[in-house]
Structures are given as structure tokens and as C-alpha cells.
mmCIF file of C-alpha atoms in Angstrom:
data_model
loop_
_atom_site.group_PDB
_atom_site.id
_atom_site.type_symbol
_atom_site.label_atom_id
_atom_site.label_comp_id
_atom_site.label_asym_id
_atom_site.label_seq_id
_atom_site.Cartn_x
_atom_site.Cartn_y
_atom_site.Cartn_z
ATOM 1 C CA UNK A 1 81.736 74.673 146.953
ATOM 2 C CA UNK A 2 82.451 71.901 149.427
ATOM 3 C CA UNK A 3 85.742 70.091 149.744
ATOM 4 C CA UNK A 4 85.634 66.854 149.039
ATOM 5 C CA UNK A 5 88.075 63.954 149.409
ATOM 6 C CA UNK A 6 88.837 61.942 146.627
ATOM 7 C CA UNK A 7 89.484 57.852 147.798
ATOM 8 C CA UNK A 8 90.264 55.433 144.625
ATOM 9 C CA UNK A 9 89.542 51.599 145.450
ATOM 10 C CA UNK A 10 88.524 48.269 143.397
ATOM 11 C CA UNK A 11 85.247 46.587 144.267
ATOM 12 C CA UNK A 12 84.250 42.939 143.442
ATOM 13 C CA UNK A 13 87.310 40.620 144.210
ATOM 14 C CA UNK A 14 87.760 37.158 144.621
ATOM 15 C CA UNK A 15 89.926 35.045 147.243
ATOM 16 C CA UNK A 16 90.298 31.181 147.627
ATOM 17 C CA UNK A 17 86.700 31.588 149.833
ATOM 18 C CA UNK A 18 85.822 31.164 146.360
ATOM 19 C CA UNK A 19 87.107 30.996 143.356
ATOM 20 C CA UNK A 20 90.004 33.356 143.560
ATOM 21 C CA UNK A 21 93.276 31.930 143.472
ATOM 22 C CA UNK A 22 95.051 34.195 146.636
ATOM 23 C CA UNK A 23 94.096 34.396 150.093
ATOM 24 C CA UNK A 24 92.864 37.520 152.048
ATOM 25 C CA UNK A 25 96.730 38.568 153.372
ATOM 26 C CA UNK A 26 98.159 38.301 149.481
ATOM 27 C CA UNK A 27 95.022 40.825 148.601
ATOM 28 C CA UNK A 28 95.562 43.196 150.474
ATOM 29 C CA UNK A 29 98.859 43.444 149.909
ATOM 30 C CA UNK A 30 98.061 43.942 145.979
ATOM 31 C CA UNK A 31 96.147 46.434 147.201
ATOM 32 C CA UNK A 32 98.229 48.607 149.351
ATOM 33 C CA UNK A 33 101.103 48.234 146.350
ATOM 34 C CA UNK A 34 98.474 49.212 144.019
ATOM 35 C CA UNK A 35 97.985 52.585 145.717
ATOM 36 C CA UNK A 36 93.848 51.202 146.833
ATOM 37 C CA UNK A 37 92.331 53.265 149.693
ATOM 38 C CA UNK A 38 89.630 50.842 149.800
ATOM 39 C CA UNK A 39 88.880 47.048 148.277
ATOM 40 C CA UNK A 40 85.686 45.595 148.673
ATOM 41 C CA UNK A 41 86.115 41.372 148.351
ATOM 42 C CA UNK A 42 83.131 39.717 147.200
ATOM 43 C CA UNK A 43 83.388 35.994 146.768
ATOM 44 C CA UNK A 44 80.773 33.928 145.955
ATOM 45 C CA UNK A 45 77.558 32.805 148.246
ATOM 46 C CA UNK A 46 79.996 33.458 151.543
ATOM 47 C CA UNK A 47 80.769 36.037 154.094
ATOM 48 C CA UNK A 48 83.904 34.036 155.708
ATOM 49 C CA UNK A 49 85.978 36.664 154.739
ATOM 50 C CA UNK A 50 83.859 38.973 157.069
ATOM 51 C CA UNK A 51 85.870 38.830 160.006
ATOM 52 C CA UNK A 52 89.206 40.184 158.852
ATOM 53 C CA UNK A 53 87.447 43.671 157.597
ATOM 54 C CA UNK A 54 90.051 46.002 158.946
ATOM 55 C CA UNK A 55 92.533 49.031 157.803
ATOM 56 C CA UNK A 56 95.497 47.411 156.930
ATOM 57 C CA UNK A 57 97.934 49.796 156.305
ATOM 58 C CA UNK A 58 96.072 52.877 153.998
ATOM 59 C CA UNK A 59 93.600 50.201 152.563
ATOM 60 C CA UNK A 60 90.621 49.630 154.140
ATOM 61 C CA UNK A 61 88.708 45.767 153.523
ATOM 62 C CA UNK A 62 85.564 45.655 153.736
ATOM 63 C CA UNK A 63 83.608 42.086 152.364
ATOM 64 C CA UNK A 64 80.422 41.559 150.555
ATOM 65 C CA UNK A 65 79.160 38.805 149.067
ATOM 66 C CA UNK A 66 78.178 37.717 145.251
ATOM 67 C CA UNK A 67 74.716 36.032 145.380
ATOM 68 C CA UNK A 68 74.134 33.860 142.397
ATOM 69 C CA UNK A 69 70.461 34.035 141.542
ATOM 70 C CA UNK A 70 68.427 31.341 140.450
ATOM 71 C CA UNK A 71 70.407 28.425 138.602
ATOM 72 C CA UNK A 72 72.919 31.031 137.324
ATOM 73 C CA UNK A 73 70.231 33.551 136.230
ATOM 74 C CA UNK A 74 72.197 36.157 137.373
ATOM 75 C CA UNK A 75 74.701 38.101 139.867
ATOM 76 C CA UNK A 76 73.776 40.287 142.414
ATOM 77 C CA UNK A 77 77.479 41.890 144.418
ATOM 78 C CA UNK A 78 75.669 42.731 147.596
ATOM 79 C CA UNK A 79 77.652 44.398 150.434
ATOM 80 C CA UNK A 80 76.830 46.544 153.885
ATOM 81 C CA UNK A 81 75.250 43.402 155.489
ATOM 82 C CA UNK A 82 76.212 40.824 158.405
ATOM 83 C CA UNK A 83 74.481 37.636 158.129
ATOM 84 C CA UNK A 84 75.286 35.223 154.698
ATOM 85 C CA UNK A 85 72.244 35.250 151.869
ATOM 86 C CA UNK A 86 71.472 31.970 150.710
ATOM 87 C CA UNK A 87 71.981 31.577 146.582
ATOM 88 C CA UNK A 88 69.928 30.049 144.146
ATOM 89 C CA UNK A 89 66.285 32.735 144.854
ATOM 90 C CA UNK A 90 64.336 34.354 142.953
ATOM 91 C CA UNK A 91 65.726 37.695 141.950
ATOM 92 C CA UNK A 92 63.772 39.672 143.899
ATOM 93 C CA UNK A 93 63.635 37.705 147.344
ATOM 94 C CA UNK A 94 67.810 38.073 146.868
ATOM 95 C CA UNK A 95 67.551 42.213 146.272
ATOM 96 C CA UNK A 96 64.662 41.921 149.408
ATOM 97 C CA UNK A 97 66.820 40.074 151.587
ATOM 98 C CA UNK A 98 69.530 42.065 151.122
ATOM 99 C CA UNK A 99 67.548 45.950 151.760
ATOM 100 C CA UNK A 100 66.547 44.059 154.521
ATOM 101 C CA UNK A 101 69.757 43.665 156.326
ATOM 102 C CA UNK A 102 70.423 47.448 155.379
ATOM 103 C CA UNK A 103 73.116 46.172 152.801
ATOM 104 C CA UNK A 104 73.258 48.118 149.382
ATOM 105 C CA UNK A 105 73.331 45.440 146.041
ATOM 106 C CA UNK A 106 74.203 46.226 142.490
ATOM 107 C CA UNK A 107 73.532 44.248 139.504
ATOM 108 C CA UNK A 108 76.980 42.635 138.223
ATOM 109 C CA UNK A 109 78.461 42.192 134.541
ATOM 110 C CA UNK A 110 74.263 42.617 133.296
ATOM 111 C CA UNK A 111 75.641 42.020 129.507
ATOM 112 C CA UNK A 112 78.023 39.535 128.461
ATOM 113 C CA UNK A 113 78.789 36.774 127.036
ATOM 114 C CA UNK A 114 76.714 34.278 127.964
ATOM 115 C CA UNK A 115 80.160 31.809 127.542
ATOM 116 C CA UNK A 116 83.382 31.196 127.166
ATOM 117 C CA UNK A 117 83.718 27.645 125.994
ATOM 118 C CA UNK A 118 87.636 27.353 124.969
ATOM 119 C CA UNK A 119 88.687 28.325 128.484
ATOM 120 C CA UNK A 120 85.659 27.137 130.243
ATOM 121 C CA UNK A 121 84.889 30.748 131.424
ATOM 122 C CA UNK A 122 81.066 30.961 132.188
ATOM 123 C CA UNK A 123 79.884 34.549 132.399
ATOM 124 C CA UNK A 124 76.323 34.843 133.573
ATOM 125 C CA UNK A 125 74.251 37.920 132.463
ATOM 126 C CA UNK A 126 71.234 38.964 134.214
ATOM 127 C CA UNK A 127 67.702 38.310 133.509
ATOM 128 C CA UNK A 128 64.834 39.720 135.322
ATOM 129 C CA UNK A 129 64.968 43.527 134.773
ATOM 130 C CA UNK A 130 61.644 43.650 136.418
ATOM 131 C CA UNK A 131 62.790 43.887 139.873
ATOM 132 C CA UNK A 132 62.651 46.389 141.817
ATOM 133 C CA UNK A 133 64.639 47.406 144.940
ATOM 134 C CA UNK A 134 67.945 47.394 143.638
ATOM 135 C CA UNK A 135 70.545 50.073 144.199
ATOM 136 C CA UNK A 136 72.723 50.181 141.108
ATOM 137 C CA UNK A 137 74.108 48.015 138.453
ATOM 138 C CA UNK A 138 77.747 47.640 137.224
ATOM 139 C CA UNK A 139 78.499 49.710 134.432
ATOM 140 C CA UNK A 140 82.188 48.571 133.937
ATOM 141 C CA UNK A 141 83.608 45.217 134.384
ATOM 142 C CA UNK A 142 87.152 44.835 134.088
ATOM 143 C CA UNK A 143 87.499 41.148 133.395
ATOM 144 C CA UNK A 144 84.726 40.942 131.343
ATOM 145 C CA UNK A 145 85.564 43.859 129.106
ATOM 146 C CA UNK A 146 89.466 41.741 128.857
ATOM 147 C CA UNK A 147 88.236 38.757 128.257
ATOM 148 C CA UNK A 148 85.176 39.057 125.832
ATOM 149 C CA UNK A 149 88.025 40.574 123.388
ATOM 150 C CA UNK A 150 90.360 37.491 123.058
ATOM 151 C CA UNK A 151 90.784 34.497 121.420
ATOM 152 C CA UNK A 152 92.714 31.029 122.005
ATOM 153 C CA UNK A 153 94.769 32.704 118.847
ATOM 154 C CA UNK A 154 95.458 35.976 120.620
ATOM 155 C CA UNK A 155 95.628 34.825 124.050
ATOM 156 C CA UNK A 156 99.156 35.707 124.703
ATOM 157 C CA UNK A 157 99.194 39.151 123.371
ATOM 158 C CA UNK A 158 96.050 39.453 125.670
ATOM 159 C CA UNK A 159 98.426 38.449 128.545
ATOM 160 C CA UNK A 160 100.811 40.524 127.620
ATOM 161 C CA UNK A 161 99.506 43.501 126.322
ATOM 162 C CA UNK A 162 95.917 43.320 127.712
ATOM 163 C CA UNK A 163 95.012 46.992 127.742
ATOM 164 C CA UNK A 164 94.869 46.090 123.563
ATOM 165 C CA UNK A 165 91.607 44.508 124.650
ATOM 166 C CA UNK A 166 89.632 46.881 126.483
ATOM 167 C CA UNK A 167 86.496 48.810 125.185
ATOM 168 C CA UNK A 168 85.165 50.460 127.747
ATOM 169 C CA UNK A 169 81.820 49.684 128.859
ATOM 170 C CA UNK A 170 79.089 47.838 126.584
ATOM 171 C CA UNK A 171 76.842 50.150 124.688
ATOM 172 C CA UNK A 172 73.680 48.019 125.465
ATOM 173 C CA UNK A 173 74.911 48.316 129.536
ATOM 174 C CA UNK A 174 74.654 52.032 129.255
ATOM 175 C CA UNK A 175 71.882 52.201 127.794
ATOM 176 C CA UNK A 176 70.111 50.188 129.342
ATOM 177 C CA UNK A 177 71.259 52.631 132.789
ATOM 178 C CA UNK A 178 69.866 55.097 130.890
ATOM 179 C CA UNK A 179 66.751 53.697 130.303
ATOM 180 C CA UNK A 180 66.466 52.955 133.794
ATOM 181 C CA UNK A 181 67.468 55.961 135.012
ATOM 182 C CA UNK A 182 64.308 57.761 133.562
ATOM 183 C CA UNK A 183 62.343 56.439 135.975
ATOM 184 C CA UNK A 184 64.957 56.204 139.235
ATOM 185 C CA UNK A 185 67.988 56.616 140.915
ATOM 186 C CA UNK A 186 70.684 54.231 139.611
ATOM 187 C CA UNK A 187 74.479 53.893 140.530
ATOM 188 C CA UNK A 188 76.747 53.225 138.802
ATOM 189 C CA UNK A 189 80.610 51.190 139.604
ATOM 190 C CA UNK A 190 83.367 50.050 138.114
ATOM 191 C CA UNK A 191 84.455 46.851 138.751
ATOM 192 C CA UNK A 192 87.637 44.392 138.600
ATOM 193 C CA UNK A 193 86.442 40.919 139.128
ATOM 194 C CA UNK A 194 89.835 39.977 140.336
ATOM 195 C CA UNK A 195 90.506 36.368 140.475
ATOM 196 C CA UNK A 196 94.411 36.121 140.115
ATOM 197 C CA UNK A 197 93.907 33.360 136.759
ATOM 198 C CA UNK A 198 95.372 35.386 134.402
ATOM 199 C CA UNK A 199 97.542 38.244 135.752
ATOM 200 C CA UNK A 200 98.214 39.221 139.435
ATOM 201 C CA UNK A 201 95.758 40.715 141.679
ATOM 202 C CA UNK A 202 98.113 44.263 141.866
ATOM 203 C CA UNK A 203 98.015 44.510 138.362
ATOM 204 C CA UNK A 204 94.495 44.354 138.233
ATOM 205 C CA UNK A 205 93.791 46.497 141.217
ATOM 206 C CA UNK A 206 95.640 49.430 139.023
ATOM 207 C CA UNK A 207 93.258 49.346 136.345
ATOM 208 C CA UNK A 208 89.519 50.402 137.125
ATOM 209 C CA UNK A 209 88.746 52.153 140.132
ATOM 210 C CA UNK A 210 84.922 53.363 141.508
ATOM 211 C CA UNK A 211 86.367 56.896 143.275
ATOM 212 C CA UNK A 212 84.456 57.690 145.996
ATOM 213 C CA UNK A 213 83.645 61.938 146.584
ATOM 214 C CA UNK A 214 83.511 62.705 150.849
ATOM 215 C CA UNK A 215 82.861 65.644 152.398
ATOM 216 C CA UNK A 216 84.633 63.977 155.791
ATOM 217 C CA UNK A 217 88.191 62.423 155.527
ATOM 218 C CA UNK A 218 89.119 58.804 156.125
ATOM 219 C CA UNK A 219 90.964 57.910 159.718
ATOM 220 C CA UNK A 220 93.305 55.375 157.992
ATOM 221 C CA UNK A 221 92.998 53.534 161.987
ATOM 222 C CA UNK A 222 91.859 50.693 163.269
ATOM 223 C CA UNK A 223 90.029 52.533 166.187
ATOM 224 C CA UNK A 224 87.776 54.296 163.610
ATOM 225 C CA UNK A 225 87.164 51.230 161.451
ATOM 226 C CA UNK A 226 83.406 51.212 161.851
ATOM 227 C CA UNK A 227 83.386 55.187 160.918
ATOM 228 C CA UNK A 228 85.223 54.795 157.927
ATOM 229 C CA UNK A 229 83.695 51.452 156.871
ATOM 230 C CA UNK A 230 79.812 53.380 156.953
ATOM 231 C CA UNK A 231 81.623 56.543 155.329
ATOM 232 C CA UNK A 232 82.246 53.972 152.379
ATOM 233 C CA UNK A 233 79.005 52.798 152.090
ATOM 234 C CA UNK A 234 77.295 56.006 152.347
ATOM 235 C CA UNK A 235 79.446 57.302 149.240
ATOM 236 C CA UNK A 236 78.440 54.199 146.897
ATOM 237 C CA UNK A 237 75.000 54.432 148.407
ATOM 238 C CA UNK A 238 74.364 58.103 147.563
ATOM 239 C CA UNK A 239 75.830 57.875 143.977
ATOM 240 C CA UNK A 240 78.331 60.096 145.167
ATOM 241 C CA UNK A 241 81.308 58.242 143.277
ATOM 242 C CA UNK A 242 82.655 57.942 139.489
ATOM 243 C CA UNK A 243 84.446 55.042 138.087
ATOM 244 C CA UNK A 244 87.774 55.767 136.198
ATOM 245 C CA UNK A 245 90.285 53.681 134.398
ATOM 246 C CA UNK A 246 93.335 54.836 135.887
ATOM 247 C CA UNK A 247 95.627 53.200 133.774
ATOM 248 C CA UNK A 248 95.612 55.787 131.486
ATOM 249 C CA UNK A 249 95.529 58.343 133.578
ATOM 250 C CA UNK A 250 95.174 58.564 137.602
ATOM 251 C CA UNK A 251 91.648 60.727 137.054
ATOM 252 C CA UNK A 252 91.716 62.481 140.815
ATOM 253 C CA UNK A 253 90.559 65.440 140.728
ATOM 254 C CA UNK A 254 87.522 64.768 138.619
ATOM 255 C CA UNK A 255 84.780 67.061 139.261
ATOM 256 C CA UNK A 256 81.070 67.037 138.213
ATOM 257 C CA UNK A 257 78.927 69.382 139.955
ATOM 258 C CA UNK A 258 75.930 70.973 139.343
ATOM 259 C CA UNK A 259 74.383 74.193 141.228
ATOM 260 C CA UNK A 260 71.644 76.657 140.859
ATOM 261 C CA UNK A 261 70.847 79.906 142.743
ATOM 262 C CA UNK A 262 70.902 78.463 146.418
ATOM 263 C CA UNK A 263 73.232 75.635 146.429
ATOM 264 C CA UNK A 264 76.145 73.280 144.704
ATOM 265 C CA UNK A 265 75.474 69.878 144.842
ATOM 266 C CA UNK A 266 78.058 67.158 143.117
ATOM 267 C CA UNK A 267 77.180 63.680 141.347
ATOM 268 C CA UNK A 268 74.711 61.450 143.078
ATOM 269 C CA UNK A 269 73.037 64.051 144.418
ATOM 270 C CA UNK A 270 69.659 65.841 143.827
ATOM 271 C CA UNK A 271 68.536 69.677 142.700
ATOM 272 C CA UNK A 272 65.968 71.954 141.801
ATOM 273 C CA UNK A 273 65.635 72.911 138.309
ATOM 274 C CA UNK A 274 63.816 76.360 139.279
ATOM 275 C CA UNK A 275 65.747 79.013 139.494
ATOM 276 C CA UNK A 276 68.079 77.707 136.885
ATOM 277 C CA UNK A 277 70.862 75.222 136.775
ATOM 278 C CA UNK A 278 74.693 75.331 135.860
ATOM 279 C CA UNK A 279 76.329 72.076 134.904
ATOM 280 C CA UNK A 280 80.085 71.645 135.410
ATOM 281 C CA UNK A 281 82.568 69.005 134.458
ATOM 282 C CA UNK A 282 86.531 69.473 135.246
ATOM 283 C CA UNK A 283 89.199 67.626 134.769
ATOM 284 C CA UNK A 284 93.008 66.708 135.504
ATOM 285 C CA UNK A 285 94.112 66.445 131.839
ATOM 286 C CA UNK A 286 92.120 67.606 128.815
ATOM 287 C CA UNK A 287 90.114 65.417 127.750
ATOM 288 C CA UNK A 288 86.907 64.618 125.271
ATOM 289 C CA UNK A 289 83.891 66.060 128.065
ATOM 290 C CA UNK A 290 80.551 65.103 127.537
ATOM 291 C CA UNK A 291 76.986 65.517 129.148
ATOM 292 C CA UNK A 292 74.304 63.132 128.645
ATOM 293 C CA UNK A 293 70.501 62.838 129.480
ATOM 294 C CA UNK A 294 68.472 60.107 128.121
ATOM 295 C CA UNK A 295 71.413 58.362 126.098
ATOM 296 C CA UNK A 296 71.943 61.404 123.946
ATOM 297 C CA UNK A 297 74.657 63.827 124.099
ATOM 298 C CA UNK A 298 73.342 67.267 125.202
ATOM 299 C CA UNK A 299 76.807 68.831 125.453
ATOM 300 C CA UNK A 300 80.255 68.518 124.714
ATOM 301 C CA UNK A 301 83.825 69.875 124.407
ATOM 302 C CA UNK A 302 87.429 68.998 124.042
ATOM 303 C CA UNK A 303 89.006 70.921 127.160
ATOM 304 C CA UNK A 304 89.447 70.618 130.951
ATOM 305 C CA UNK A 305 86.188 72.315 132.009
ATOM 306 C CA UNK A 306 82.834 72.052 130.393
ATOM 307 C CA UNK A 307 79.831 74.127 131.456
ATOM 308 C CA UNK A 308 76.314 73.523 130.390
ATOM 309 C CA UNK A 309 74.262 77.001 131.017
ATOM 310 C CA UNK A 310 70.903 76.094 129.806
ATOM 311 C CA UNK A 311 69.417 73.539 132.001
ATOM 312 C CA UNK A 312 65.500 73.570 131.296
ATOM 313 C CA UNK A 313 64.058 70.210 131.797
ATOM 314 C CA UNK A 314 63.856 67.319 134.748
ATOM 315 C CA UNK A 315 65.904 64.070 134.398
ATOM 316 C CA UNK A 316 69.107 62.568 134.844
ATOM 317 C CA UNK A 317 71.980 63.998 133.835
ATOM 318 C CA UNK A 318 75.453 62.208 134.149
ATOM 319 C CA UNK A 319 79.120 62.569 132.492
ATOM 320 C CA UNK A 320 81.645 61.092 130.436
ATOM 321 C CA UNK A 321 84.934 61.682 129.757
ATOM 322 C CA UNK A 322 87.197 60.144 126.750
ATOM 323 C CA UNK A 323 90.874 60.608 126.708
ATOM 324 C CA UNK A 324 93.077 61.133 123.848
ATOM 325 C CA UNK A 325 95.405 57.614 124.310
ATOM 326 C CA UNK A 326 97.117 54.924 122.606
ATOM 327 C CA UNK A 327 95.294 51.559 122.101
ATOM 328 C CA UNK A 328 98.084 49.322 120.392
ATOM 329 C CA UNK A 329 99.365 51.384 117.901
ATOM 330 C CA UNK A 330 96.482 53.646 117.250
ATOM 331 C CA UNK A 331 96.064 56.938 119.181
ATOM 332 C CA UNK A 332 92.067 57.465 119.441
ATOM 333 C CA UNK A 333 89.825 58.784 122.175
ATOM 334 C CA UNK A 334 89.541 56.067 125.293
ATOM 335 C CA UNK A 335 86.354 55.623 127.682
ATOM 336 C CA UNK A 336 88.326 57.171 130.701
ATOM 337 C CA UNK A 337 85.544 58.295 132.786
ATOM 338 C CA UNK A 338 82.079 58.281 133.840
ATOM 339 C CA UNK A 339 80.376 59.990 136.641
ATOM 340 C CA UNK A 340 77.150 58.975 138.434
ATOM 341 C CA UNK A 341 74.151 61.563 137.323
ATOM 342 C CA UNK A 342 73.451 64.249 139.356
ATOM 343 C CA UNK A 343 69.020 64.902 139.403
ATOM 344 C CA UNK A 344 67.282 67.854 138.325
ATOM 345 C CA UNK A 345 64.004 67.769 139.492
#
């Protein structure tokens, strides 16, 4: 099989362009402490921050933009592009506008709670799931998992202790990939939202990370920028990435590949279901494995590796990995993983 390089970073960040509370220099030093190979800042309905995308240090910044649809009908985190999109369109001219400019967009926090109201926290889900054009959605948002879970009567142990408060993703946002994923290719990222209100941008950026899987290496210099920047994109483009939440567990290494009698092809990628198809998760640390097509669970196992012999229809079949860890004081099986699907055809 093909080497490939595994590069951890945090997508969808805030900075005072917005409505983050740090500026650009402050970031990225969260995120070289935090150990990010790449951070992808994405304030809202700007691209001012687009001329200090650089390496600094071993993080690369690259900048995107949030579009708010409609009268805050939506999200779209659109990045790849050069000239600012205009907020407030229709959901479709936004996802046009931005395939346009060759920029890749995915759907942000689709599901969640509508409000906030006793910290005056609006979080706007999305609407129109008739639109087309669109590259992925976000399966995983940080904040939004945090803060959907607290209360102004458990507010400080959410400060303090706030992996007490995550879930994981929301059932109705993976289904709802799944449904979509019947009918075409879908990717899926993790996201922090990183603002800096409640805890510091480094803590954050050591949480979820979207890995990205490449077959060439990163340059980590300034003279190769524009290499490493379409390197980047290409990964989240192709699907060929998994989203992890490292704070249990630092999850490089994750594998899920699928082959068949002439070639090995990883997640995000495409085969041919003809002469027969092996599917293959591994892992760093044992873990709950699981396969699933169509929402359901087709395989699974408690183990490091996972193989699924008996491939025998078309679709789109992605991974998920739980790990044994402590959530307060209860030790139970924690969404640590999930991979993008990999399409038998």
C-alpha cells in the first residue's frame, strides 16, 4: 500500500476580523503550542485575514471565509478562493459563487440549537437541503457539541471540566450524511469554532482535529507555501481525511483502506466492487471499530484491526471508531473517530 503522511490541524476559527476575541499572531501561536500542522481561520463575511497565509513555524494558515446565508438561514465555511463572497444570498448562488472561484465549501454546525438565550449565543442551523453543489458538511462541531450541553447552573463545571460535556456528533447530523451520501460524494470535517470566549484558543486547538492522509509530504517553508497550501486543499477536497478527537487519544496512525484484486485505495477515494473487495480499519489503541453503509452497522469488533471480507453491493461505506474512556466519572465507549467513506461502485 501507499505511504501516506498523516497532518492533524483545526479548521473553522475565529479572530477579531470577526468575532473572535485574538488576533491572527496570538492564533497561530495556539496553534504551533497545540502541536497543529495546519489551521484554517474562517471569520465571518471577510477575507482580510487573507494576506498573512503563510508557514509559520510547522503550522501552515491558510483563510477561508464563513458566508452567512440569507438572514441567518444558514452557514456555509467556504475556503480555496481569492476574492470576498458577499453574505446574505440565496443558498445556492453562495455554494455557486464559491465552485466558481475553484474554492471547496462545507455546510457548518447543520443541527443545533437554534439558540442560546441565557448567554445570548445564536447558533444558526441550515435550511435548504435542496442545494446542490456543495462539497461536504460538518459532521463535528466542537463548540457546539460544548455548549448545547450546559446550563447557567453548570456553567462552571463546563469551564472547568468541559470534556464532561461532549457527545460526539448529533445523531440526526449523521444521518442525515448518510442519507445524502446515497446519492453522492460527501465530506466530512471536524471542526472547532474557536472564538477565545470561553477557554483559550490552544486549548481548543487540542481537541478535534480533521487529519488529513498525503501521499506527498509537507515542505514546512515559506518558498513552497503555494505547494503545500493546494496539497491541503486537495486532501479535504478528495475526502481523503478523518476527523478525530485527540483529546482522548492522539488517533495518528488511523487507517481505513479498502482494496480489491488490482489496487488499494484509502478513504475518500473510489473502487470497483468486481472482483471483490476487502475492507480494513486499523488503529493506534484498541478501540470499539465499526463499518457502516446506509446508517446501519454492517460490521464490527472490539480490536485494533477490523476486516470486512464480504463486500457485495455498491454504496458508501465509511468508519467509526469508539474508545473505551472516562466521561466524568463513568468509563463508557467515546465517539473518537470517524473516517470519510471510501466508494464501491
Amino acid at each position: 500500500m501507499t505511504m501516506y503522511h498523516d497532518y492533524a490541524g483545526v479548521i473553522h476559527i475565529h479572530s477579531t476580523y470577526s468575532d473572535g476575541l485574538k488576533k491572527i499572531p496570538d492564533i497561530i501561536q495556539a496553534a504551533n503550542e497545540a502541536g497543529c500542522n495546519y489551521m484554517i481561520l474562517s471569520d465571518h463575511d471577510t477575507l482580510k485575514g487573507l494576506s498573512k497565509e503563510g508557514w509559520y513555524n510547522n503550522t501552515i494558515l491558510l483563510v477561508g471565509e464563513e458566508i452567512t446565508i440569507g438572514e441567518d438561514e444558514g452557514h456555509y465555511l467556504a475556503m480555496g478562493f481569492e476574492s470576498e463572497i458577499a453574505p446574505h444570498n440565496r443558498p445556492q448562488e453562495t455554494i455557486d459563487e464559491v465552485k466558481k472561484q475553484g474554492g471547496i465549501g462545507f455546510i457548518a454546525h447543520p443541527y443545533n440549537k437554534s439558540y442560546f438565550d441565557d448567554f445570548n449565543i445564536t447558533s444558526v442551523k441550515w435550511n435548504d437541503w435542496n442545494v446542490i453543489g456543495f462539497n461536504g458538511i460538518e459532521i463535528w462541531n466542537y463548540s457546539h457539541d460544548w455548549i448545547d450541553n450546559f446550563t447557567p447552573l453548570n456553567f462552571l463545571i463546563g469551564l472547568s471540566w468541559p470534556d464532561n460535556f461532549i457527545d460526539g456528533p448529533l445523531s440526526k447530523t449523521l444521518k442525515k450524511w448518510d442519507e445524502l451520501l446515497r446519492y453522492q460524494k460527501i465530506i466530512g470535517i471536524g471542526s472547532v469554532d474557536a472564538h477565545g470566549y470561553f477557554y483559550s484558543y490552544k486549548k481548543m486547538f487540542e481537541t478535534l482535529h480533521t487529519h488529513l492522509l498525503l501521499e506527498k509530504t509537507l515542505t514546512f517553508q515559506s518558498a513552497f507555501f503555494k505547494k503545500d497550501k493546494s496539497l491541503v486543499y486537495e486532501a479535504l477536497k478528495k475526502g481523503n481525511c478523518y476527523l478525530s478527537y485527540d483529546y482522548l487519544a492522539n488517533a495518528a496512525g488511523f487507517m481505513y483502506s479498502a482494496k480489491n484484486m488490482q489496487k488499494e485505495v484509502i478513504m475518500g477515494d473510489e473502487l470497483n466492487i468486481r472482483t471483490g473487495v476487502v475492507l480494513t480499519i486499523s488503529t493506534p489503541e484498541p478501540a470499539l471499530l465499526k463499518v457502516i453503509k446506509d446508517g446501519q452497522i454492517i460490521a464490527e469488533k472490539n480490536n485494533t484491526k477490523l476486516l470486512v471480507k464480504k463486500i457485495n453491493e455498491p454504496g458508501a461505506y465509511r468508519a467509526e471508531v469508539y474508545l473505551k474512556a472516562f466521561r466524568g466519572f463513568n468509563l463508557k465507549y467515546r465517539p473518537w473517530i470517524f473516517s470519510n467513506p471510501i466508494y464501491i461502485y
